[in-house]
């Protein structure tokens, strides 16, 4: 089954801060599980606790948001896929940010969530528009590489290869990789170390 | 575009195909798994009706959730027990070797693979764990991956990846006494920033690295990810080969000579081209301590906690957050900061040489009143070796607790946790908010010798004064 992701529409949710790591997105104590079920409840658990209801993920105006607007180096730290899984289960279908940590970005792509980049002043502007009017409808278009946020329209960017995977539905890599069985065996046969004793 | 580096050679050799997206399908020579990021991958595999393609290329251990005091099964924590059983069952059903507690081979995944000789030069390695970069110390290219990619490796022994750029990080000269590999790692991250390495592999080179032991190289490669680089590596050399020789899974007899010849051939060429190049002087690196909530917020032991105005503009937002959270006095020395808990261990600094250095500091001293200090060896083998050398007794005599191997308070998925706003001196790798098990707990990263010094003095202290 190919699940292409070309556009994502919905309300936005701003999350201001640089270097927000995956320990903050989903603290380690919630990784004691053998499935990803129910993770959404614990998204940003500690940050939310310390902000006592004022964290964006607790504010009623954002509860149906689909697009998360973040700043710099979002998702750094631990490789836990629990982080994008928790965001996805919470309802997030796309992220717009100044920059993303590499493993987090790859994990998002692997579950069909595009992370697109925009300049810091654009991010700030998007966050401001949403804070002023949480109901404003946003649309991320990966074909035209544009974001609309009410009246405001801006260009976004994303690595070509990851973008192609998302748009074509090839983000679900497993079957694609397995279709190269012969070539996998041939590559293995060429590696000297597989045969050493 | 880099050319002729070890990274290019190993990448090319493991390339299975170019995918329609433009990404590379890369063969994974060694796959390591643990209990936290693998159970969901096995579920995905079952849902797709797939089998593990190369079960002999996957090795499992348990590290994150294991208690370091009472390891009797079933674990008191029912969720931990459930994860443990899932791993045992997944390994058994799929014919995967599992280094379980009590096997003599259990420990933190990034410690056991090198010590058994599983990690070798020229390999591509993957593990559902960001500190997989550690294995680059051997001249392997080693990627931390997510659970969907763990599924991909189990199913196909390959992953889809975009090629990275290569930055050469050259450190030359001799480190001052009391300055360790950990300080080199923290210093590099502080200088290049926590996202400085995004899109890059780091090749660590120069006379400082040439002289480092394998364990020191592992410490630096381990923290490549904290600087945003997905992998870090050191070209293999005689130190690598001496370390590997006669280890359980190292090549033997005639294969050994073939292996060394091949390992030599995959070293970066002398005329290799890099995408970027940065140089450091070993003599400029001080014992380094973090004061904030990212591993990049580090300063020399003699320095003052920086004021916002002294920082680059892009570092100020996170600095303000750190001031709020850490509640240390800005503009004051980091030295003298009172400490509640001292933790020696983790995949960064839980190896035998780390314990030796810490024990050297702790010997004939005593942990300060009101400080809780504990040592968690990185693996069962490290523990055994340390006990054979009497290090356990040195620690115990000095008032440290001596524990069973695991990740422990590096991320506190087991019972070892900070309480409330406690502040820890930690030899681990992450000082993120809430990382050590309390949502308001605070972490200062430093070398194991510096942690031992902090334990004895009850405050952040320059270990050089204790060593001289
Ligand atoms: S010691 Fe810490 S960083 Fe290393 S694998 Fe365990 S939890 Fe992760």
XYZ file of C-alpha atoms and ligand atoms in Angstrom:
673
model
C 0.000 0.000 0.000
C 1.439 3.336 -1.031
C 0.486 6.232 1.171
C 1.503 9.436 -0.544
C 1.717 12.560 1.552
C 1.508 15.622 -0.671
C -0.339 18.168 1.420
C -1.110 18.501 5.089
C -3.835 20.928 6.156
C -5.131 21.956 9.532
C -4.481 24.244 12.427
C -1.005 24.945 13.697
C 0.550 24.691 17.133
C 3.584 26.808 17.999
C 6.295 25.448 20.269
C 8.939 28.029 20.996
C 12.471 26.984 21.964
C 15.757 25.779 20.514
C 17.373 22.361 21.009
C 14.227 20.667 22.280
C 15.468 17.094 22.715
C 13.585 13.820 22.447
C 13.875 13.289 26.220
C 11.614 16.309 26.531
C 9.257 15.196 23.765
C 8.800 11.895 25.577
C 10.660 11.382 28.877
C 12.478 8.073 29.339
C 10.160 6.676 31.994
C 7.422 6.416 29.350
C 9.623 4.193 27.185
C 8.892 1.283 29.489
C 6.548 -0.302 26.985
C 6.553 -2.865 24.215
C 4.178 -0.958 21.909
C 3.794 2.684 20.924
C 0.160 2.710 22.089
C -0.916 5.510 24.386
C 2.338 7.480 24.060
C 0.432 10.602 22.987
C -0.773 11.103 26.554
C 2.815 11.634 27.705
C 3.988 13.996 24.984
C 6.102 16.729 26.665
C 5.009 15.313 30.037
C 7.636 17.094 32.160
C 7.505 20.414 30.314
C 3.726 20.393 30.647
C 3.895 19.618 34.325
C 6.271 22.484 35.001
C 4.145 24.928 32.951
C 0.993 23.948 34.843
C -1.469 23.931 31.981
C 0.193 26.698 29.967
C 2.165 24.427 27.624
C 0.834 24.626 24.047
C 0.010 20.916 24.167
C -2.349 21.667 27.060
C -3.990 24.804 25.686
C -7.521 24.125 24.407
C -7.086 26.341 21.346
C -4.493 23.945 19.925
C -6.085 20.634 20.724
C -7.000 19.825 17.124
C -3.768 21.139 15.606
C -2.076 19.133 12.864
C 1.048 21.163 12.109
C 3.750 21.795 14.706
C 5.901 24.909 14.333
C 9.273 24.631 16.069
C 12.579 26.498 16.111
C 16.155 25.236 15.898
C 17.588 21.689 16.222
C 14.284 20.150 17.207
C 14.426 16.473 18.200
C 18.102 16.311 19.162
C 19.394 13.634 21.499
C 18.082 10.130 21.840
C 17.123 8.165 18.721
C 13.840 7.017 20.284
C 11.179 6.743 17.589
C 8.783 7.024 20.514
C 9.146 10.813 20.058
C 7.707 11.154 16.532
C 5.272 8.314 17.279
C 3.947 10.227 20.295
C 3.582 13.403 18.235
C 1.861 11.493 15.437
C -0.565 9.822 17.800
C -1.274 13.185 19.395
C -2.367 14.365 15.944
C 0.670 16.016 14.415
C 0.969 15.311 10.686
C 3.727 17.735 9.686
C 6.433 19.850 11.322
C 7.828 23.182 10.215
C 11.070 24.257 11.820
C 14.304 26.113 11.388
C 16.233 22.859 11.658
C 15.833 19.279 12.861
C 18.225 16.765 14.362
C 19.166 14.080 11.910
C 17.873 10.892 13.527
C 14.607 12.551 14.520
C 14.145 13.777 10.957
C 14.773 10.276 9.592
C 12.379 8.747 12.114
C 9.661 11.204 11.068
C 10.152 10.396 7.398
C 10.035 6.683 8.214
C 6.534 7.096 9.609
C 5.317 9.482 6.917
C 5.626 12.796 8.732
C 7.255 15.560 6.682
C 9.591 17.963 8.509
C 10.092 21.071 6.401
C 12.476 23.968 6.927
C 11.977 27.705 6.899
C 14.147 30.686 7.884
C 14.016 31.795 11.509
C 12.118 35.018 10.768
C 9.476 33.024 8.848
C 9.126 30.560 11.719
C 8.705 33.443 14.122
C 6.076 34.998 11.896
C 4.139 31.716 11.603
C 4.255 31.256 15.366
C 2.994 34.806 15.876
C 0.119 34.428 13.406
C -1.024 31.228 15.120
C -0.724 32.649 18.621
C -2.850 35.637 17.515
C -5.359 33.428 15.759
C -5.200 29.738 16.656
C -8.069 28.909 14.306
C -6.193 30.016 11.206
C -5.978 27.177 8.679
C -2.560 26.183 7.447
C -1.568 24.133 4.466
C 1.819 22.566 3.816
C 2.214 21.700 0.139
C 5.195 19.489 -0.607
C 4.801 19.717 -4.357
C 4.931 23.496 -4.564
C 7.035 23.683 -1.370
C 4.780 26.366 0.003
C 3.078 26.938 3.305
C -0.062 29.015 3.569
C -1.129 30.277 6.940
C -4.317 32.295 6.447
C -3.290 35.130 4.130
C 0.401 34.527 4.631
C 2.183 32.434 2.014
C 5.828 31.413 2.189
C 8.365 29.073 0.620
C 9.676 26.085 2.563
C 12.438 23.601 1.844
C 13.180 19.958 2.513
C 15.993 17.605 1.481
C 15.202 16.343 -2.030
C 15.571 12.658 -1.185
C 13.372 12.688 1.889
C 10.810 14.833 0.081
C 10.581 12.341 -2.769
C 10.048 9.503 -0.313
C 7.198 11.304 1.397
C 5.501 12.475 -1.797
C 5.749 9.117 -3.548
C 4.664 7.143 -0.495
C 8.021 5.356 -0.478
C 8.608 6.412 3.150
C 7.450 2.967 4.164
C 10.825 1.587 3.119
C 10.614 -2.036 4.138
C 9.131 -3.602 1.021
C 11.242 -1.424 -1.235
C 14.404 -2.572 0.509
C 13.331 -6.197 0.387
C 12.690 -6.039 -3.336
C 16.492 -5.920 -3.750
C 17.046 -9.339 -2.225
C 19.465 -10.492 -4.903
C 21.517 -7.341 -4.686
C 21.553 -7.591 -0.886
C 23.075 -11.064 -1.109
C 25.556 -9.891 -3.733
C 26.688 -6.994 -1.545
C 27.036 -9.312 1.437
C 29.099 -11.748 -0.613
C 31.504 -8.925 -1.393
C 32.204 -7.989 2.211
C 35.430 -9.653 3.333
C 34.530 -9.676 7.016
C 31.373 -11.749 6.734
C 33.459 -14.815 5.987
C 36.167 -14.490 8.649
C 36.475 -16.822 11.567
C 31.803 16.054 -1.795
C 34.296 14.024 0.187
C 36.547 11.624 -1.697
C 38.862 8.857 -0.583
C 37.934 8.994 3.110
C 37.244 5.888 5.162
C 33.622 6.938 5.197
C 33.449 7.014 1.383
C 35.124 3.634 1.067
C 32.957 1.875 3.630
C 29.822 3.533 2.272
C 30.561 2.415 -1.290
C 31.382 -1.102 -0.253
C 28.083 -1.479 1.588
C 25.920 0.163 -1.061
C 23.251 -2.242 -2.253
C 21.313 0.072 -4.537
C 20.376 3.624 -5.261
C 16.701 4.035 -4.360
C 14.259 5.977 -6.569
C 14.253 8.767 -3.969
C 18.004 9.153 -4.447
C 18.780 7.649 -1.055
C 21.242 4.805 -0.748
C 20.282 1.339 0.366
C 23.109 0.412 2.709
C 23.983 -3.087 3.919
C 24.447 -3.317 7.682
C 27.294 -5.608 8.704
C 26.492 -5.655 12.409
C 23.135 -4.948 14.005
C 22.895 -4.461 17.760
C 19.587 -4.420 19.595
C 18.364 -3.763 23.120
C 15.084 -3.944 24.987
C 13.862 -0.363 24.522
C 13.803 0.230 20.779
C 13.390 -3.298 19.414
C 10.070 -4.763 20.647
C 7.936 -2.589 18.372
C 10.182 -3.496 15.435
C 9.544 -7.201 15.965
C 5.811 -6.471 16.119
C 6.018 -4.598 12.804
C 7.896 -7.527 11.327
C 5.257 -9.994 12.450
C 2.489 -7.761 11.113
C 4.158 -7.848 7.720
C 4.699 -11.596 7.929
C 8.467 -11.179 7.558
C 11.408 -13.117 8.970
C 14.817 -11.896 10.129
C 16.979 -12.141 7.011
C 20.439 -12.452 8.632
C 19.765 -13.490 12.243
C 23.477 -14.185 12.819
C 24.291 -10.510 12.111
C 22.103 -9.249 14.961
C 23.283 -9.358 18.577
C 21.121 -8.467 21.566
C 21.703 -7.361 25.107
C 19.701 -5.733 27.868
C 20.953 -2.534 29.455
C 18.530 0.380 29.836
C 16.011 -1.100 32.248
C 18.173 -3.424 34.338
C 18.212 -2.707 38.056
C 21.744 -2.255 39.392
C 21.030 -3.631 42.846
C 18.467 -6.400 42.902
C 18.492 -8.224 39.565
C 16.320 -11.141 40.661
C 13.645 -12.089 38.129
C 10.882 -11.252 37.737
C 11.954 -7.611 38.123
C 10.018 -5.595 40.667
C 9.037 -3.165 37.907
C 6.407 -5.087 35.939
C 6.885 -2.991 32.803
C 10.623 -3.658 32.856
C 9.912 -7.350 33.271
C 7.543 -7.240 30.308
C 10.221 -5.618 28.129
C 12.749 -8.194 29.244
C 10.447 -11.056 28.350
C 9.656 -9.537 24.982
C 13.364 -9.380 24.165
C 14.016 -12.918 25.356
C 11.151 -14.204 23.289
C 12.009 -12.198 20.169
C 15.589 -13.414 20.262
C 14.617 -16.988 20.820
C 12.002 -17.041 18.074
C 14.334 -15.460 15.569
C 17.585 -17.216 16.378
C 19.329 -14.093 17.661
C 22.187 -14.324 20.167
C 21.182 -12.645 23.415
C 23.718 -11.656 26.072
C 21.438 -11.868 29.058
C 22.140 -10.881 32.665
C 24.446 -13.387 34.277
C 25.875 -14.646 30.979
C 29.146 -12.890 31.733
C 28.706 -10.880 28.544
C 25.833 -8.565 29.391
C 26.283 -4.831 29.569
C 25.634 -1.576 27.786
C 25.346 -2.355 24.105
C 28.122 0.068 23.112
C 30.460 -1.497 25.627
C 29.868 -5.184 25.010
C 30.217 -5.180 21.213
C 33.725 -3.666 21.256
C 34.910 -5.740 24.206
C 33.876 -8.969 22.472
C 35.547 -7.932 19.238
C 32.220 -7.775 17.404
C 32.912 -4.175 16.396
C 35.612 -4.122 13.730
C 37.092 -1.649 11.260
C 35.358 -1.224 7.925
C 31.995 -2.446 9.141
C 28.697 -0.690 8.822
C 26.912 -0.912 12.140
C 23.409 0.075 13.195
C 21.574 0.063 16.505
C 18.347 1.627 17.665
C 20.322 3.916 19.908
C 21.871 7.280 19.177
C 25.214 6.489 20.821
C 25.949 3.862 18.203
C 28.461 6.440 17.001
C 30.752 4.937 19.687
C 31.716 2.060 17.389
C 33.299 4.517 14.974
C 36.349 4.420 17.252
C 37.329 1.265 15.351
C 36.986 2.846 11.920
C 33.491 1.479 11.437
C 30.627 3.657 10.273
C 27.963 3.289 12.869
C 24.484 4.760 12.778
C 21.917 5.304 15.480
C 18.516 4.481 13.985
C 14.840 4.541 14.933
C 12.538 1.593 15.434
C 11.142 1.561 11.881
C 14.712 1.260 10.664
C 15.404 -1.499 13.191
C 12.523 -3.287 11.480
C 14.167 -2.629 8.104
C 17.487 -4.072 9.267
C 15.817 -7.142 10.747
C 13.859 -7.710 7.541
C 16.470 -6.830 4.939
C 19.795 -6.218 6.725
C 19.729 -2.806 5.011
C 18.539 0.740 5.630
C 17.732 3.703 3.392
C 20.020 6.649 4.089
C 21.125 9.888 2.499
C 24.897 10.175 2.247
C 26.536 12.474 4.767
C 29.302 15.001 4.358
C 32.639 14.425 6.091
C 34.257 16.928 8.431
C 37.825 16.339 9.492
C 38.360 17.243 13.148
C 42.037 17.411 13.866
C 43.333 17.604 17.430
C 47.085 17.863 17.859
C 49.388 17.797 20.835
C 49.364 16.368 24.332
C 46.491 16.714 26.785
C 47.408 18.255 30.130
C 47.386 15.872 33.107
C 43.852 15.640 34.471
C 42.356 16.273 31.037
C 40.625 13.289 29.479
C 38.902 12.137 26.306
C 35.622 13.283 27.848
C 36.972 16.815 28.051
C 38.012 16.624 24.395
C 34.469 15.579 23.475
C 32.812 18.307 25.566
C 35.246 20.922 24.266
C 34.563 20.045 20.621
C 30.795 20.122 21.160
C 31.027 23.417 22.986
C 33.058 24.927 20.151
C 31.114 23.572 17.157
C 27.692 23.614 18.810
C 25.119 20.903 19.446
C 23.847 21.148 15.898
C 27.205 21.899 14.297
C 27.484 18.330 13.063
C 24.046 17.946 11.478
C 24.540 16.479 8.009
C 28.122 15.442 8.808
C 30.199 12.483 9.803
C 33.155 13.476 11.969
C 36.563 12.008 11.201
C 38.703 12.492 14.322
C 42.361 12.700 13.499
C 45.638 14.306 14.571
C 48.404 13.387 16.966
C 46.140 13.497 20.032
C 43.860 10.816 18.602
C 46.821 8.823 17.303
C 48.005 8.444 20.879
C 44.621 7.718 22.448
C 43.691 4.236 23.611
C 40.670 2.551 22.055
C 38.631 3.335 25.134
C 39.456 7.021 24.895
C 38.578 7.051 21.204
C 35.260 5.405 22.063
C 34.473 8.173 24.544
C 34.958 10.847 21.893
C 33.094 8.987 19.122
C 30.301 8.228 21.590
C 29.598 11.927 21.941
C 29.742 12.758 18.214
C 25.955 12.567 18.286
C 25.803 15.219 21.027
C 27.398 17.562 18.531
C 24.734 16.678 15.971
C 26.966 14.362 13.895
C 25.357 11.035 13.288
C 28.670 9.179 13.170
C 32.190 9.862 14.278
C 35.197 7.693 13.487
C 38.924 7.295 13.900
C 40.967 5.570 11.203
C 42.098 2.125 12.351
C 45.767 1.719 13.286
C 48.066 -0.533 15.325
C 46.275 0.510 18.527
C 43.001 -0.716 17.041
C 44.545 -4.007 15.959
C 46.250 -4.600 19.291
C 42.951 -4.027 21.061
C 41.102 -6.440 18.778
C 43.617 -9.257 18.626
C 42.398 -12.399 20.407
C 39.000 -10.971 21.314
C 36.128 -13.461 21.008
C 34.909 -12.459 17.575
C 38.128 -11.078 16.105
C 39.405 -12.891 13.022
C 41.929 -15.626 13.802
C 44.881 -17.410 12.147
C 45.321 -16.511 8.490
C 42.128 -14.474 8.495
C 43.811 -12.098 10.955
C 46.510 -11.082 8.466
C 43.940 -10.702 5.712
C 41.847 -8.590 8.031
C 44.699 -6.268 8.982
C 45.605 -5.803 5.319
C 42.006 -4.951 4.507
C 41.649 -2.630 7.482
C 44.753 -0.772 6.375
C 43.265 -0.383 2.898
C 40.102 1.302 4.113
C 41.890 4.078 6.029
C 41.328 7.552 4.616
C 43.838 8.232 1.859
C 46.497 10.829 2.618
C 45.096 12.919 -0.237
C 41.457 12.350 0.756
C 39.109 15.293 0.230
C 36.832 16.521 3.015
C 33.776 18.750 3.014
C 35.099 20.661 5.989
C 38.098 20.812 8.264
C 38.489 22.064 11.867
C 41.609 22.094 14.043
C 42.119 22.108 17.815
C 45.144 22.223 20.096
C 45.106 19.607 22.830
C 46.928 22.000 25.153
C 43.993 24.450 24.982
C 41.507 21.903 26.345
C 40.746 22.265 30.084
C 38.838 19.880 32.336
C 35.342 20.741 31.137
C 32.022 20.838 32.986
C 28.538 21.631 31.707
C 26.420 24.235 33.450
C 23.245 24.014 31.334
C 20.761 21.678 29.700
C 22.632 20.730 26.534
C 26.048 19.046 26.242
C 27.203 22.136 24.335
C 26.797 24.332 27.408
C 30.214 23.479 28.801
C 33.019 25.596 30.233
C 36.516 25.059 31.566
C 36.653 24.276 35.276
C 38.261 27.668 35.922
C 35.654 29.636 34.007
C 32.547 31.517 35.043
C 29.012 30.527 34.084
C 28.565 32.750 31.032
C 26.124 35.613 30.935
C 23.646 35.765 28.098
C 25.329 38.854 26.658
C 28.607 36.937 26.277
C 27.011 34.239 24.142
C 26.314 34.118 20.423
C 22.848 35.345 19.691
C 21.582 31.935 18.575
C 22.689 30.415 21.902
C 20.782 32.844 24.097
C 17.285 31.346 23.949
C 18.477 27.968 25.231
C 20.814 29.689 27.724
C 17.865 31.565 29.248
C 16.016 28.271 29.569
C 19.080 26.737 31.190
C 19.437 29.607 33.701
C 15.835 29.083 34.756
C 16.125 25.343 35.065
C 19.591 24.979 36.588
C 19.279 27.840 39.044
C 23.056 28.359 39.228
C 24.493 31.831 39.631
C 25.367 33.379 36.300
C 28.744 35.126 36.241
C 30.007 32.969 39.143
C 32.545 30.101 38.900
C 31.202 26.627 38.195
C 33.847 25.374 40.619
C 32.408 25.092 44.108
C 28.882 24.203 42.935
C 27.432 21.870 45.601
C 26.634 18.349 44.442
C 24.063 15.859 45.787
C 24.654 12.760 43.674
C 27.712 11.422 41.824
C 27.304 8.900 39.035
C 30.194 7.084 37.390
C 29.172 4.882 34.479
C 27.393 4.925 31.060
C 28.462 4.040 27.529
C 30.581 7.197 27.487
C 32.614 6.480 30.599
C 31.758 3.077 32.045
C 34.844 1.216 30.791
C 37.728 -0.195 32.794
C 40.078 2.722 32.103
C 37.389 5.144 33.294
C 36.986 3.223 36.527
C 40.760 3.094 36.991
C 41.049 6.861 36.641
C 38.167 7.467 39.040
C 39.620 4.974 41.520
C 42.988 6.758 41.362
C 41.221 9.880 42.605
C 39.068 8.064 45.171
C 41.865 6.011 46.692
C 42.379 6.760 50.397
C 39.799 9.524 50.264
C 36.197 9.614 51.398
C 32.958 10.722 49.795
C 31.739 13.978 51.346
C 28.953 13.927 53.891
C 25.449 14.043 52.362
C 26.703 13.036 48.921
C 25.389 9.849 47.370
C 28.008 8.389 45.046
C 27.800 5.221 43.018
C 29.771 3.390 40.360
C 28.050 1.339 37.674
C 30.421 -0.705 35.499
C 29.476 -0.700 31.818
C 29.379 -4.457 31.480
C 29.759 -7.716 33.365
C 33.276 -8.027 31.968
C 34.216 -4.540 33.099
C 32.875 -5.357 36.544
C 34.832 -8.586 36.734
C 38.034 -6.914 35.599
C 37.593 -4.049 38.058
C 37.065 -6.508 40.902
C 40.154 -8.456 39.873
C 42.128 -5.226 40.155
C 40.566 -4.343 43.508
C 38.920 -1.184 42.200
C 35.597 -2.152 43.767
C 37.248 -2.179 47.196
C 38.846 1.224 46.644
C 35.441 2.657 45.790
C 33.651 0.928 48.641
C 36.294 2.025 51.149
C 35.866 5.564 49.905
C 32.113 5.422 50.454
C 30.918 4.794 46.887
C 28.309 2.140 46.141
C 29.449 -0.578 43.760
C 26.645 -1.712 41.462
C 25.678 -4.227 38.791
C 26.199 -3.234 35.108
C 23.677 -1.275 33.051
C 22.769 2.193 31.805
C 21.513 3.153 35.251
C 21.187 6.859 35.976
C 22.444 7.888 32.551
C 18.763 7.919 31.610
C 17.124 6.503 34.715
C 14.827 3.925 33.156
C 15.657 1.695 36.104
C 15.282 2.506 39.819
C 18.393 4.772 39.851
C 16.969 8.285 39.703
C 17.596 11.786 40.956
C 15.004 13.023 43.431
C 13.386 16.419 43.097
C 15.866 19.181 42.309
C 18.952 17.191 43.215
C 22.045 18.072 41.260
C 24.370 15.382 39.963
C 27.943 15.211 38.783
C 27.730 12.625 36.057
C 30.144 10.865 33.721
C 27.297 10.258 31.255
C 26.562 12.149 28.054
C 23.321 14.076 28.425
C 22.308 16.864 30.767
C 18.872 17.343 29.215
C 16.015 18.492 31.428
C 14.662 15.514 33.339
C 17.239 13.146 31.855
C 18.269 11.537 35.117
C 14.816 10.578 36.291
C 13.457 13.648 38.041
C 11.563 16.233 36.024
C 13.415 18.952 37.930
C 16.706 17.103 38.491
C 19.929 18.715 37.287
C 23.009 17.200 35.696
C 26.567 18.443 35.321
C 28.556 16.416 32.800
C 32.259 15.827 33.349
C 34.972 13.170 33.179
C 34.829 10.205 35.598
C 37.900 11.512 37.442
C 36.149 14.862 37.892
C 33.040 13.074 39.166
C 35.178 11.252 41.715
C 36.708 14.572 42.760
C 33.227 16.083 43.108
C 32.160 13.133 45.263
C 35.073 13.622 47.625
C 34.777 17.382 47.891
C 30.981 17.539 47.749
C 31.246 20.196 45.101
C 32.557 20.721 41.591
C 36.324 20.563 42.005
C 39.361 20.700 39.736
C 40.661 17.132 39.707
C 44.144 18.371 38.823
C 44.559 19.638 42.364
C 43.857 16.156 43.735
C 46.143 14.398 41.299
C 49.218 16.561 41.851
S 24.459 4.453 28.873
Fe 23.028 6.119 28.508
S 23.476 6.917 26.509
Fe 24.495 4.945 26.720
S 23.083 3.479 25.780
Fe 22.645 3.546 27.969
S 21.094 5.111 28.203
Fe 21.945 5.374 26.193
